[in-house]
XYZ file of C-alpha atoms in Angstrom:
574
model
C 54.758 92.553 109.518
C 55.740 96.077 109.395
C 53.513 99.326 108.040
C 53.960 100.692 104.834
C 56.433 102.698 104.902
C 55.988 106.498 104.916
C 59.538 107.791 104.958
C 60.491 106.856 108.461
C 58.029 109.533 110.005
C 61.387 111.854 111.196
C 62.089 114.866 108.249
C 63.462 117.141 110.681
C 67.077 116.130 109.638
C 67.823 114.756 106.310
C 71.045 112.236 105.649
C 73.260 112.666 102.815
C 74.058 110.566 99.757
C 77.201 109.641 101.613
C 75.832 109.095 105.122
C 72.886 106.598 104.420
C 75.717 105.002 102.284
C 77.715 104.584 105.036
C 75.204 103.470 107.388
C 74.255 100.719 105.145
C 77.743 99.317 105.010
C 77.660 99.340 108.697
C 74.730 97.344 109.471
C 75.462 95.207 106.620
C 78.818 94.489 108.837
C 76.610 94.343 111.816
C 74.427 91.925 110.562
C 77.568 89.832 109.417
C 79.036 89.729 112.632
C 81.870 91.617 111.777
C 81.713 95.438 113.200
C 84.727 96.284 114.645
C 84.875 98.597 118.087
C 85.382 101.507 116.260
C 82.661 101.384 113.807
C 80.147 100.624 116.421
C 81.023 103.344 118.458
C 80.284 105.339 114.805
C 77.147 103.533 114.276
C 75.703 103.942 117.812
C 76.573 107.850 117.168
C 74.765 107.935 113.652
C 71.785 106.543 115.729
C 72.205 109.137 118.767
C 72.224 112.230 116.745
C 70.532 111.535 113.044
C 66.508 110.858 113.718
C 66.387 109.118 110.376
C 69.437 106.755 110.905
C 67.243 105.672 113.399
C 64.236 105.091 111.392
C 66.276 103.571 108.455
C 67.799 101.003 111.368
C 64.519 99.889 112.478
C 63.068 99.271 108.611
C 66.144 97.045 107.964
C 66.206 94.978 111.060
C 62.645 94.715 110.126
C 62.683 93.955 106.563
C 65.850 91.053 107.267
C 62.800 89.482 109.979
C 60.554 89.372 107.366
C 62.663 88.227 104.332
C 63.968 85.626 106.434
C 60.624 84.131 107.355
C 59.760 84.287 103.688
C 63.302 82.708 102.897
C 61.852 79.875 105.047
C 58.344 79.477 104.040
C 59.309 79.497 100.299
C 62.286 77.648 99.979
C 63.338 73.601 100.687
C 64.878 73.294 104.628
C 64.830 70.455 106.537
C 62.738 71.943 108.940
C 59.447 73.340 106.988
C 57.602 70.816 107.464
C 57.546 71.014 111.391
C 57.817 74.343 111.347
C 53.948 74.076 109.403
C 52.774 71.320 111.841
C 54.172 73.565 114.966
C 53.296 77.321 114.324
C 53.872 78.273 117.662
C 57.297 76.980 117.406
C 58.124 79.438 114.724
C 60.717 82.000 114.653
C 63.480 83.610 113.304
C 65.601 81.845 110.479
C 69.055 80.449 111.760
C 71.416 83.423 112.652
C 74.282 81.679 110.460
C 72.285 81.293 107.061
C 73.975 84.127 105.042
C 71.743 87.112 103.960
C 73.102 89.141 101.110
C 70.665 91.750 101.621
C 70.792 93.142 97.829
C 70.295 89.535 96.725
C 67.536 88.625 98.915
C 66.015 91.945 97.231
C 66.345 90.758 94.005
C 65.053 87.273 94.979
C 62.196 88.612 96.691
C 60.997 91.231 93.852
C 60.774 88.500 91.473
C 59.211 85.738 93.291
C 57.125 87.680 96.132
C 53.657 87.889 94.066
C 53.747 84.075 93.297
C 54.103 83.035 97.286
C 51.467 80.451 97.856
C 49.395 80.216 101.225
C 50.097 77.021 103.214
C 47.526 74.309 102.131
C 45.796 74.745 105.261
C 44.750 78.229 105.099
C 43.056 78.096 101.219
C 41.188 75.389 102.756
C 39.887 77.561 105.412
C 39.039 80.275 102.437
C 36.819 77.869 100.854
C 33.706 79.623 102.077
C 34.535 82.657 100.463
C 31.691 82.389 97.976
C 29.240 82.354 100.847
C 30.132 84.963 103.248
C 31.608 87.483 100.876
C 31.583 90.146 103.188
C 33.641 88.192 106.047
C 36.093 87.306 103.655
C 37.324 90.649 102.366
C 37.864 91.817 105.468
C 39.989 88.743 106.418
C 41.870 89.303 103.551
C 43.066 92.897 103.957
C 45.253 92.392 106.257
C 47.663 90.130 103.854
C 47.182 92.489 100.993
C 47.848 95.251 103.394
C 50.887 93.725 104.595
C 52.570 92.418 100.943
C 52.033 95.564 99.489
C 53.781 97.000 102.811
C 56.752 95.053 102.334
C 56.693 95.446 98.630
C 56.778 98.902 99.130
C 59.294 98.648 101.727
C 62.025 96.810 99.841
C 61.899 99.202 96.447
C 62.316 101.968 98.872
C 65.216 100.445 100.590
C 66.766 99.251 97.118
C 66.465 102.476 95.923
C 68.428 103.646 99.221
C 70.558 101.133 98.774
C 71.518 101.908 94.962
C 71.233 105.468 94.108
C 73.550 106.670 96.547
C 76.699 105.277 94.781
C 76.694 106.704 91.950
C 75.848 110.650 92.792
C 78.818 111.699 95.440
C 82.455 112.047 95.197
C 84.790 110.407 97.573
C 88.201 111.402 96.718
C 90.859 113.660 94.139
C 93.716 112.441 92.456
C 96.512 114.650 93.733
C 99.393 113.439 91.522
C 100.318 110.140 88.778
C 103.221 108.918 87.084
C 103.076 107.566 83.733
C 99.192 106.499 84.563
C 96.460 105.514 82.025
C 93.338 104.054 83.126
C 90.239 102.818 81.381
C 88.035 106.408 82.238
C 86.961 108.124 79.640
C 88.315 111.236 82.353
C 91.762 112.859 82.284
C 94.029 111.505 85.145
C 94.958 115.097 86.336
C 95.298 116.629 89.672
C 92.402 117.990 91.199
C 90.046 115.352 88.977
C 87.354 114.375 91.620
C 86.312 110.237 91.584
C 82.923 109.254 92.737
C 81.633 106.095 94.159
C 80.891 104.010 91.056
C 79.352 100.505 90.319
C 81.648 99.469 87.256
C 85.134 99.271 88.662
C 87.877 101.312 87.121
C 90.897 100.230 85.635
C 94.662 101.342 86.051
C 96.398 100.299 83.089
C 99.620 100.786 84.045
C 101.958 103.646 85.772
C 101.214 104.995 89.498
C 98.369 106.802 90.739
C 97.909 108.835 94.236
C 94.432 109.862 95.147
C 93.210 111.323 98.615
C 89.890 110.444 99.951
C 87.753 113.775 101.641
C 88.424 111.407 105.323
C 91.975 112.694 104.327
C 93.359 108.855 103.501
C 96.525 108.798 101.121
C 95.834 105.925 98.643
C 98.574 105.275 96.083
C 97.498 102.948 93.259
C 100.098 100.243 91.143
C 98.729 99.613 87.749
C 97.923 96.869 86.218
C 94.898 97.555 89.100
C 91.150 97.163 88.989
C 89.475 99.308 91.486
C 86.402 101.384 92.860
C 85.293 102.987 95.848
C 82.046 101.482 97.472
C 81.421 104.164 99.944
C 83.833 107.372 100.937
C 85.333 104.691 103.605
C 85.983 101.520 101.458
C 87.670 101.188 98.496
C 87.142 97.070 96.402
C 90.097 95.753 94.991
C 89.594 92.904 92.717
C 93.440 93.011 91.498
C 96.592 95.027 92.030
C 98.681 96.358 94.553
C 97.732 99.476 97.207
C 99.385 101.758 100.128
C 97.092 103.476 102.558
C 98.324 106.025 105.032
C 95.374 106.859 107.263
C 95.167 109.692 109.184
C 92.866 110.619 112.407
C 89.634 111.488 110.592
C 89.807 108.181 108.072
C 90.124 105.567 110.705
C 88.095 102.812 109.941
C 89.046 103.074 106.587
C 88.555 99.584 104.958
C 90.320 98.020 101.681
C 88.136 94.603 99.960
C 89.470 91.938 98.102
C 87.676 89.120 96.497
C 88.691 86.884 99.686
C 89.437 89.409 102.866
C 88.855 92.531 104.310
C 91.416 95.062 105.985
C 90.108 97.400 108.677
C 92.494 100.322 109.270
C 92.948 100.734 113.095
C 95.393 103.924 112.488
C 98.342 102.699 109.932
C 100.178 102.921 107.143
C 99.759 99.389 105.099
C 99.964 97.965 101.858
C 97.851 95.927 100.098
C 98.538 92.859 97.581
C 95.233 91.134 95.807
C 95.710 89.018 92.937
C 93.964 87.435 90.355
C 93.267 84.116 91.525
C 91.705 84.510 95.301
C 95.010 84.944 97.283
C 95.758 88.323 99.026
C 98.129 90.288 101.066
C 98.199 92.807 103.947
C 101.788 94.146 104.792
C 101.439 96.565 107.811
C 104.045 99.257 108.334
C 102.823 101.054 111.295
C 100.147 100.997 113.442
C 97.300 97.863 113.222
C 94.956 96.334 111.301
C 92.637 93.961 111.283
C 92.253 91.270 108.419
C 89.405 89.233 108.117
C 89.682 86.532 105.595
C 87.392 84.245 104.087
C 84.626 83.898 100.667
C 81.751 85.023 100.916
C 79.274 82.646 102.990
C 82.190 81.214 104.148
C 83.378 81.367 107.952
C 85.524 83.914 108.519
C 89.124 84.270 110.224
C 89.761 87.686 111.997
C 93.647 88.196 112.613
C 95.094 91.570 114.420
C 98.231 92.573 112.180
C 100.420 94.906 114.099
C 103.346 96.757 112.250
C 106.328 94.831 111.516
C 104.199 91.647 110.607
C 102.540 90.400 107.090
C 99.423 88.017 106.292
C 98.561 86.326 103.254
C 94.793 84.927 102.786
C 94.089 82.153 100.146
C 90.157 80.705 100.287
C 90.981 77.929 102.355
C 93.044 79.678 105.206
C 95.453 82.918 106.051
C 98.921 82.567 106.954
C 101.983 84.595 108.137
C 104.150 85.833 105.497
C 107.055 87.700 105.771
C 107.035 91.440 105.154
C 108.344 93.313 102.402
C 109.500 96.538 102.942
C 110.056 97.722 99.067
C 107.055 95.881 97.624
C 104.699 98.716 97.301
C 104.897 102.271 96.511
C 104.641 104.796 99.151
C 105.288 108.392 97.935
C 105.805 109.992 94.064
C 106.479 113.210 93.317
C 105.745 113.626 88.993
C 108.148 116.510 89.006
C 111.344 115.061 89.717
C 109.685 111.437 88.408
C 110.073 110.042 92.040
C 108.730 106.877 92.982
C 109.993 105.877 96.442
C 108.913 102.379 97.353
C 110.714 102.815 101.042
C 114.345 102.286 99.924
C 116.330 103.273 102.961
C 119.293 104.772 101.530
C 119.473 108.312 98.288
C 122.026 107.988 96.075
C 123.707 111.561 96.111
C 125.445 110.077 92.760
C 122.511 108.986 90.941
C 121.231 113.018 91.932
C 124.594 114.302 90.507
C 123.798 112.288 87.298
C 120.050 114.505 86.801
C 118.114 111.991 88.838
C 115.941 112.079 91.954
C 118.260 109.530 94.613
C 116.366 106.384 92.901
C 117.730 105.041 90.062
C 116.592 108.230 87.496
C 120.307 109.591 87.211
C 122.194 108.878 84.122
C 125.886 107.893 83.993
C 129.029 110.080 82.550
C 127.004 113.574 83.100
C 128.174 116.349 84.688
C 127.219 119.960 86.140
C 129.018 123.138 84.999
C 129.384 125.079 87.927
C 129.398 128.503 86.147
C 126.174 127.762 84.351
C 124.470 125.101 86.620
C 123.204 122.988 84.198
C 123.821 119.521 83.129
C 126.172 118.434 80.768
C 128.950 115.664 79.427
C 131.789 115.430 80.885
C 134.190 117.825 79.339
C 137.646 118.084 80.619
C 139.546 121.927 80.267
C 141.144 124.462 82.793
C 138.382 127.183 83.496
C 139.124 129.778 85.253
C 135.206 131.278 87.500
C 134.325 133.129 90.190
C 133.283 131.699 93.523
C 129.434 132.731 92.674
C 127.193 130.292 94.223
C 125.186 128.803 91.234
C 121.285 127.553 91.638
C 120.993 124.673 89.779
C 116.880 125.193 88.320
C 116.295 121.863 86.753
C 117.061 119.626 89.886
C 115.064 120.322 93.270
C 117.303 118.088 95.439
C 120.350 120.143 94.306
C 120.708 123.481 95.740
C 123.508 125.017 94.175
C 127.171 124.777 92.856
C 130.447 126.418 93.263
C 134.015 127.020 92.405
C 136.096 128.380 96.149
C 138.649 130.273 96.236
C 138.458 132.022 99.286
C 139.291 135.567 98.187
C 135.670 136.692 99.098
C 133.162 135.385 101.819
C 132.029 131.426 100.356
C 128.616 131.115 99.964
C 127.376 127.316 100.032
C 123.553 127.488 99.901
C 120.987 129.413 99.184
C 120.208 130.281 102.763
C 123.458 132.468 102.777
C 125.434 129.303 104.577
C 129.267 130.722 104.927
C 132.279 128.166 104.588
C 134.032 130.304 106.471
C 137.329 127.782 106.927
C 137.632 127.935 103.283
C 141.410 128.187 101.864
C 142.383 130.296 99.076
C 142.545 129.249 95.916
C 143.460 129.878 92.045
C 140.086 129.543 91.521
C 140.141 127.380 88.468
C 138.375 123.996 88.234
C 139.386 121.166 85.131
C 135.936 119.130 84.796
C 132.439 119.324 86.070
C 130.994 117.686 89.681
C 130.759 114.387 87.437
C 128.076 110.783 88.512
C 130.678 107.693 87.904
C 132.641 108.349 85.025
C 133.339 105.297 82.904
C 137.039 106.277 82.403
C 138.880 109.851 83.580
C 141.521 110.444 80.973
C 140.951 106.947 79.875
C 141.438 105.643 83.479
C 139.182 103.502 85.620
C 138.714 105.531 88.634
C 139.646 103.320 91.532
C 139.650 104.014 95.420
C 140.825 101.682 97.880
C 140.597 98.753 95.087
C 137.414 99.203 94.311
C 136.440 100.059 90.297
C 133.841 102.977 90.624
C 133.614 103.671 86.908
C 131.230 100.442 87.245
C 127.340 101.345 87.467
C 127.154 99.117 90.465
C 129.472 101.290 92.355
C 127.803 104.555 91.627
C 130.521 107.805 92.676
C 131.000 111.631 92.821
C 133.965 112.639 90.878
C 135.023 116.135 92.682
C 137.888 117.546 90.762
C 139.477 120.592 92.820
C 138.203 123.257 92.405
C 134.639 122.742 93.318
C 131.747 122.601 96.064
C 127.789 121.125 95.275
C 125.291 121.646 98.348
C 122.506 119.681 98.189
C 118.810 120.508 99.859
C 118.238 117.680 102.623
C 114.674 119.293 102.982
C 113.729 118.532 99.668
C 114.006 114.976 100.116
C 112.505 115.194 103.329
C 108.962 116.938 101.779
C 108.430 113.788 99.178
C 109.386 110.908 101.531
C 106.777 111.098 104.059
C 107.771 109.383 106.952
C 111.309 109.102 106.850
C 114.098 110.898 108.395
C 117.483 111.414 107.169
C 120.040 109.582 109.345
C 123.399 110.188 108.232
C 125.777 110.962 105.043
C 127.628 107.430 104.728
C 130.382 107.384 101.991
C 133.919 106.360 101.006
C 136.032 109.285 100.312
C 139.678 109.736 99.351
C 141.734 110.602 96.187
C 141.849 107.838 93.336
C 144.309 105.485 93.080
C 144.404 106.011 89.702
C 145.296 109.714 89.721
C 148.303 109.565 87.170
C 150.519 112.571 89.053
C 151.414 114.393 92.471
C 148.756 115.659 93.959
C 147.996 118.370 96.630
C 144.302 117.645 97.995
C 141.395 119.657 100.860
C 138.434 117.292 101.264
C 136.055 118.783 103.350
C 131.763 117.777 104.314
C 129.934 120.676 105.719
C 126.564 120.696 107.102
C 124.563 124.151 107.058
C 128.116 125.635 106.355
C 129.277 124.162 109.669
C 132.656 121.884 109.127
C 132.238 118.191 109.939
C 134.814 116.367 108.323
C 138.103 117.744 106.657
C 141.532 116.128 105.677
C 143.728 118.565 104.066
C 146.841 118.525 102.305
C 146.332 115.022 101.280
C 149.367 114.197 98.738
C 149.335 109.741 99.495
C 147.555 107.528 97.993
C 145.792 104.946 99.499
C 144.255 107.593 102.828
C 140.925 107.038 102.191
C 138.310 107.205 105.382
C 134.715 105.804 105.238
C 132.123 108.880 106.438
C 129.595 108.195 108.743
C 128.144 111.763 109.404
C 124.980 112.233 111.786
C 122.244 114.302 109.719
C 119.718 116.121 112.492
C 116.458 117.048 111.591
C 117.009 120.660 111.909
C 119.613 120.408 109.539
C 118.928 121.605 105.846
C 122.018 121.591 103.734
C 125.111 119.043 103.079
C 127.964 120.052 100.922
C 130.306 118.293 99.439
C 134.067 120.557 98.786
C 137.709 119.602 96.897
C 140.074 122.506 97.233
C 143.675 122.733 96.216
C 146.643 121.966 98.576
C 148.132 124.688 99.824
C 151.016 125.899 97.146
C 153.488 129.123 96.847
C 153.937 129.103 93.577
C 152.266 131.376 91.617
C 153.222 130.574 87.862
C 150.119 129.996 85.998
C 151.652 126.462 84.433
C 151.902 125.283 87.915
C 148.110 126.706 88.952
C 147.262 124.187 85.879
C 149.381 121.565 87.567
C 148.599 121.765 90.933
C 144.792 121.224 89.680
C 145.693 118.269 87.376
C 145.630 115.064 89.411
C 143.578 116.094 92.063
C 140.962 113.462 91.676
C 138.780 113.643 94.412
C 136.016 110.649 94.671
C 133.347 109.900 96.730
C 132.596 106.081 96.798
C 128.679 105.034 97.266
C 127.355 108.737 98.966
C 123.962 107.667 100.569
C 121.853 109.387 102.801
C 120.117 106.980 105.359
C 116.844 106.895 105.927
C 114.667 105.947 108.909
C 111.314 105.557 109.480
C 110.034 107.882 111.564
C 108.292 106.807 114.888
């Protein structure tokens, strides 16, 4: 039986909160047969360069000796009784009996002080009474060595205990519509800490970064908390990890599994009722499945692939691509749950590319600001106008081609740009419901109808919008191409004189001018590099030699430019 313990003898080097945490966890994965390469390699390097790792090591493989040979001198086993009549046959307890080392703790400080000596050896205490002197000194040594091991396991409890609850781990960095049951603000910058009550996430979306630099975004209704700076226990709800360099090894617990991050992005599904879900988007992981004291099941999940575990076995699932959330921005209200195409209308309409927009609004290109759709000759200047209240749209515009066309903010030219009268009729519009109390139809398909969302681009105008902004809140995609339908309504109630033109970074990649027939519509497929920073979306006026200002009016009047379904493609980024 070991010494009393004296501090592990090393103080030249003293372990933090978080490190003798983290050790812990590891040899409690050691022990449980379930250390993965990379957090061996870790542990072997704790014990290489941290003197007191080592002596912390040698105390627990010690103490788990020892509280296993009391497990089986003090409670019912088959094999006691010739274990007593064959001492020298003794040894260590069966490797696969389970040892919950805080358990075994708690077992052992309440019942240690009422072991009983085998039968055998009271007998041979009987003379006691006669040689007094003889039998204190026999009896040091088992004093000596209970209170050792007494001493031992309240100093390794308290190791054990204190360190979760006095170090932070991680800081929320933004929310959506969160509430959760802390008594603490849900604010960015708000530190968490390591806690033993878990927390819960009422409802809304919450994205936290751990100090190993892992992106955790958090579904409510979620229970949570983090056992170490490494792990994070989920007894319910749904989370997305994105681990970088310095977090591998980062590990997620359920109530029934395990997932080990090998370098990935993955998402995490764990339920009520003992059934969980690992959904791997790139890189590996590994999933180990199975109750506790139960054998366990250790399946490699590479990306692309999906795993369910229930308590009696894990299984292939298939993978969902759009069942968690994997980037918000609270500023624009983005949640992005890997959708692979923006709606350019539903950004038109106020909103962020993801359902936010709202139907029948409009921007006033002289003002730049949102508003109903109100129909009127204007005459304005070809200023181009920021529009403040909507990141993903970087500015507006009315060409006429008298002076040099801006078309972003980066001082873009449209340099092929036609002159104009330099009067526009109604604002860039998301899916009317009715122009002039006409369903706005293109190539026999109604896109007045929310489930064909459209730009409405009545000549005279241009709208850029800012491909890098959508670029800095989806992490991990890349914009692919500009896909749309595009032509003049069939619906348009007069003549019509028609430029339709797509530029990107002012550079002209699709035009059809002078379009005066119905029915020419063409469906854009437009390559999007990742240099490239601004599309922009124009309807000018046909080219016309009259100059009387009825006919300006006219010439305007039924050019009903639309844009059926604009997407931008995404991709996910190798």
């Amino acid at each position: 039986m070991c010494p009393a313990y004296s501090g592990g003898g090393r103080t030249d080097m003293k372990m933090t909160p978080e490190q003798l945490n983290r050790l812990l966890t590891l040899l409690g994965a050691l022990r449980e047969n379930i250390l993965t390469d990379a957090e061996f390699a870790e542990l072997n390097q704790m014990l290489q360069t941290i003197p007191q790792a080592q002596d912390i090591y040698l105390d627990y493989i010690t103490l788990c000796t020892e509280l296993c040979n009391l497990q089986a001198a003090t409670r019912p086993n088959p094999t006691i009784t010739q274990t007593l009549q064959h001492p020298d046959k003794a040894g260590l307890c069966d490797p696969s009996v389970p040892l919950d080392v805080l358990e075994i703790l708690g077992d052992y400080e309440r019942t240690a002080e009422r072991i009983e000596l085998p039968r055998e050896i009271q007998t041979s205490c009987l003379p006691v009474p006669i040689h007094r002197v003889s039998h204190n000194v026999s009896k040091t040594p088992i004093i000596t060595a209970i209170a050792s091991l007494a001493a031992l396991v309240f100093l390794l409890i308290f190791i054990y205990l204190k360190p979760q609850t006095t170090f932070e781990v991680a800081t929320i960095t933004d929310s959506i519509h969160a509430k959760w049951s802390s008594s603490h603000p849900i604010r960015p910058g708000y530190r968490v800490s390591v806690e033993l009550e878990p927390i819960q996430l009422l409802s809304g979306v919450l994205e936290m970064q751990t100090d190993h630099g892992v992106k955790l975004l958090l579904e409510g209704p979620a229970e949570f908390r983090f056992t170490n700076s490494s792990e994070i226990a989920m007894n319910y709800g749904k989370l997305y990890s994105t681990v970088g360099p310095a977090g591998s090894g980062f590990t997620v617990q359920t109530k029934n599994s395990r997932i080990i991050d090998l370098g990935t992005e993955f998402g995490v599904l764990a339920e009520l009722h003992d059934r969980s879900e690992v959904h791997v988007f790139r890189g590996k992981t590994l999933f180990i499945t199975g109750n506790k004291n139960a054998a366990k099941t250790t399946v490699d999940v590479t990306a692309g692939q999906a795993y369910a575990a229930t308590p009696s076995a894990a299984h292939r699932i298939e993978l969902n691509p759009t069942g968690f959330v994997k980037a918000i921005d609270s500023k624009s209200s983005l949640i992005w749950r890997g959708q692979n195409e923006i709606s350019l209308a539903d950004v038109v309409g106020g909103g962020n590319g993801f359902e936010a927009g709202k139907l029948n609004v409009g921007i006033n290109p002289i003002s730049g600001t949102f508003e109903a759709i109100n129909r009127s000759s204007r005459k304005a200047g070809n200023r181009f106008t920021a529009v403040a209240s909507n990141a993903f749209i970087n500015g507006i515009f009315v060409p006429d081609g008298t002076t040099e066309q801006i078309v972003s903010s980066a001082g873009h030219v449209f340099k092929e740009c036609p002159p104009t009268h330099g009067i526009f009729y109604a604002p860039v519009s998301n899916t009317p419901s009715e122009f002039k109390d006409l369903s706005l139809f293109l190539g026999g398909t109604n896109y007045s109808l929310p489930q064909n969302p459209s730009i409405f681009l009545h000549a005279n105008l241009g709208i850029t919008f800012d491909l890098n902004a959508f670029r800095s809140r989806l992490p991990g995609a890349a914009i692919e191409q500009f896909v749309s339908e595009v032509g003049v309504c069939d619906t348009a109630p007069g003549p019509f004189n028609v430029d339709i033109w797509v530029l990107i970074d002012g550079q002209v990649r699709y035009a059809r001018t002078g379009v005066t027939q119905k029915g020419l519509q063409d469906l854009l497929k437009i390559d999007i590099r990742n240099q490239d920073s601004f599309l922009t979306l124009i309807a000018t006026e046909g080219e016309n030699s009259d100059d009387n200002p009825d006919y300006q009016r006219s010439s305007i009047g039924c050019d009903w430019v639309l844009f059926g379904r604009p997407v931008l493609t995404l991709k996910q980024m190798p």
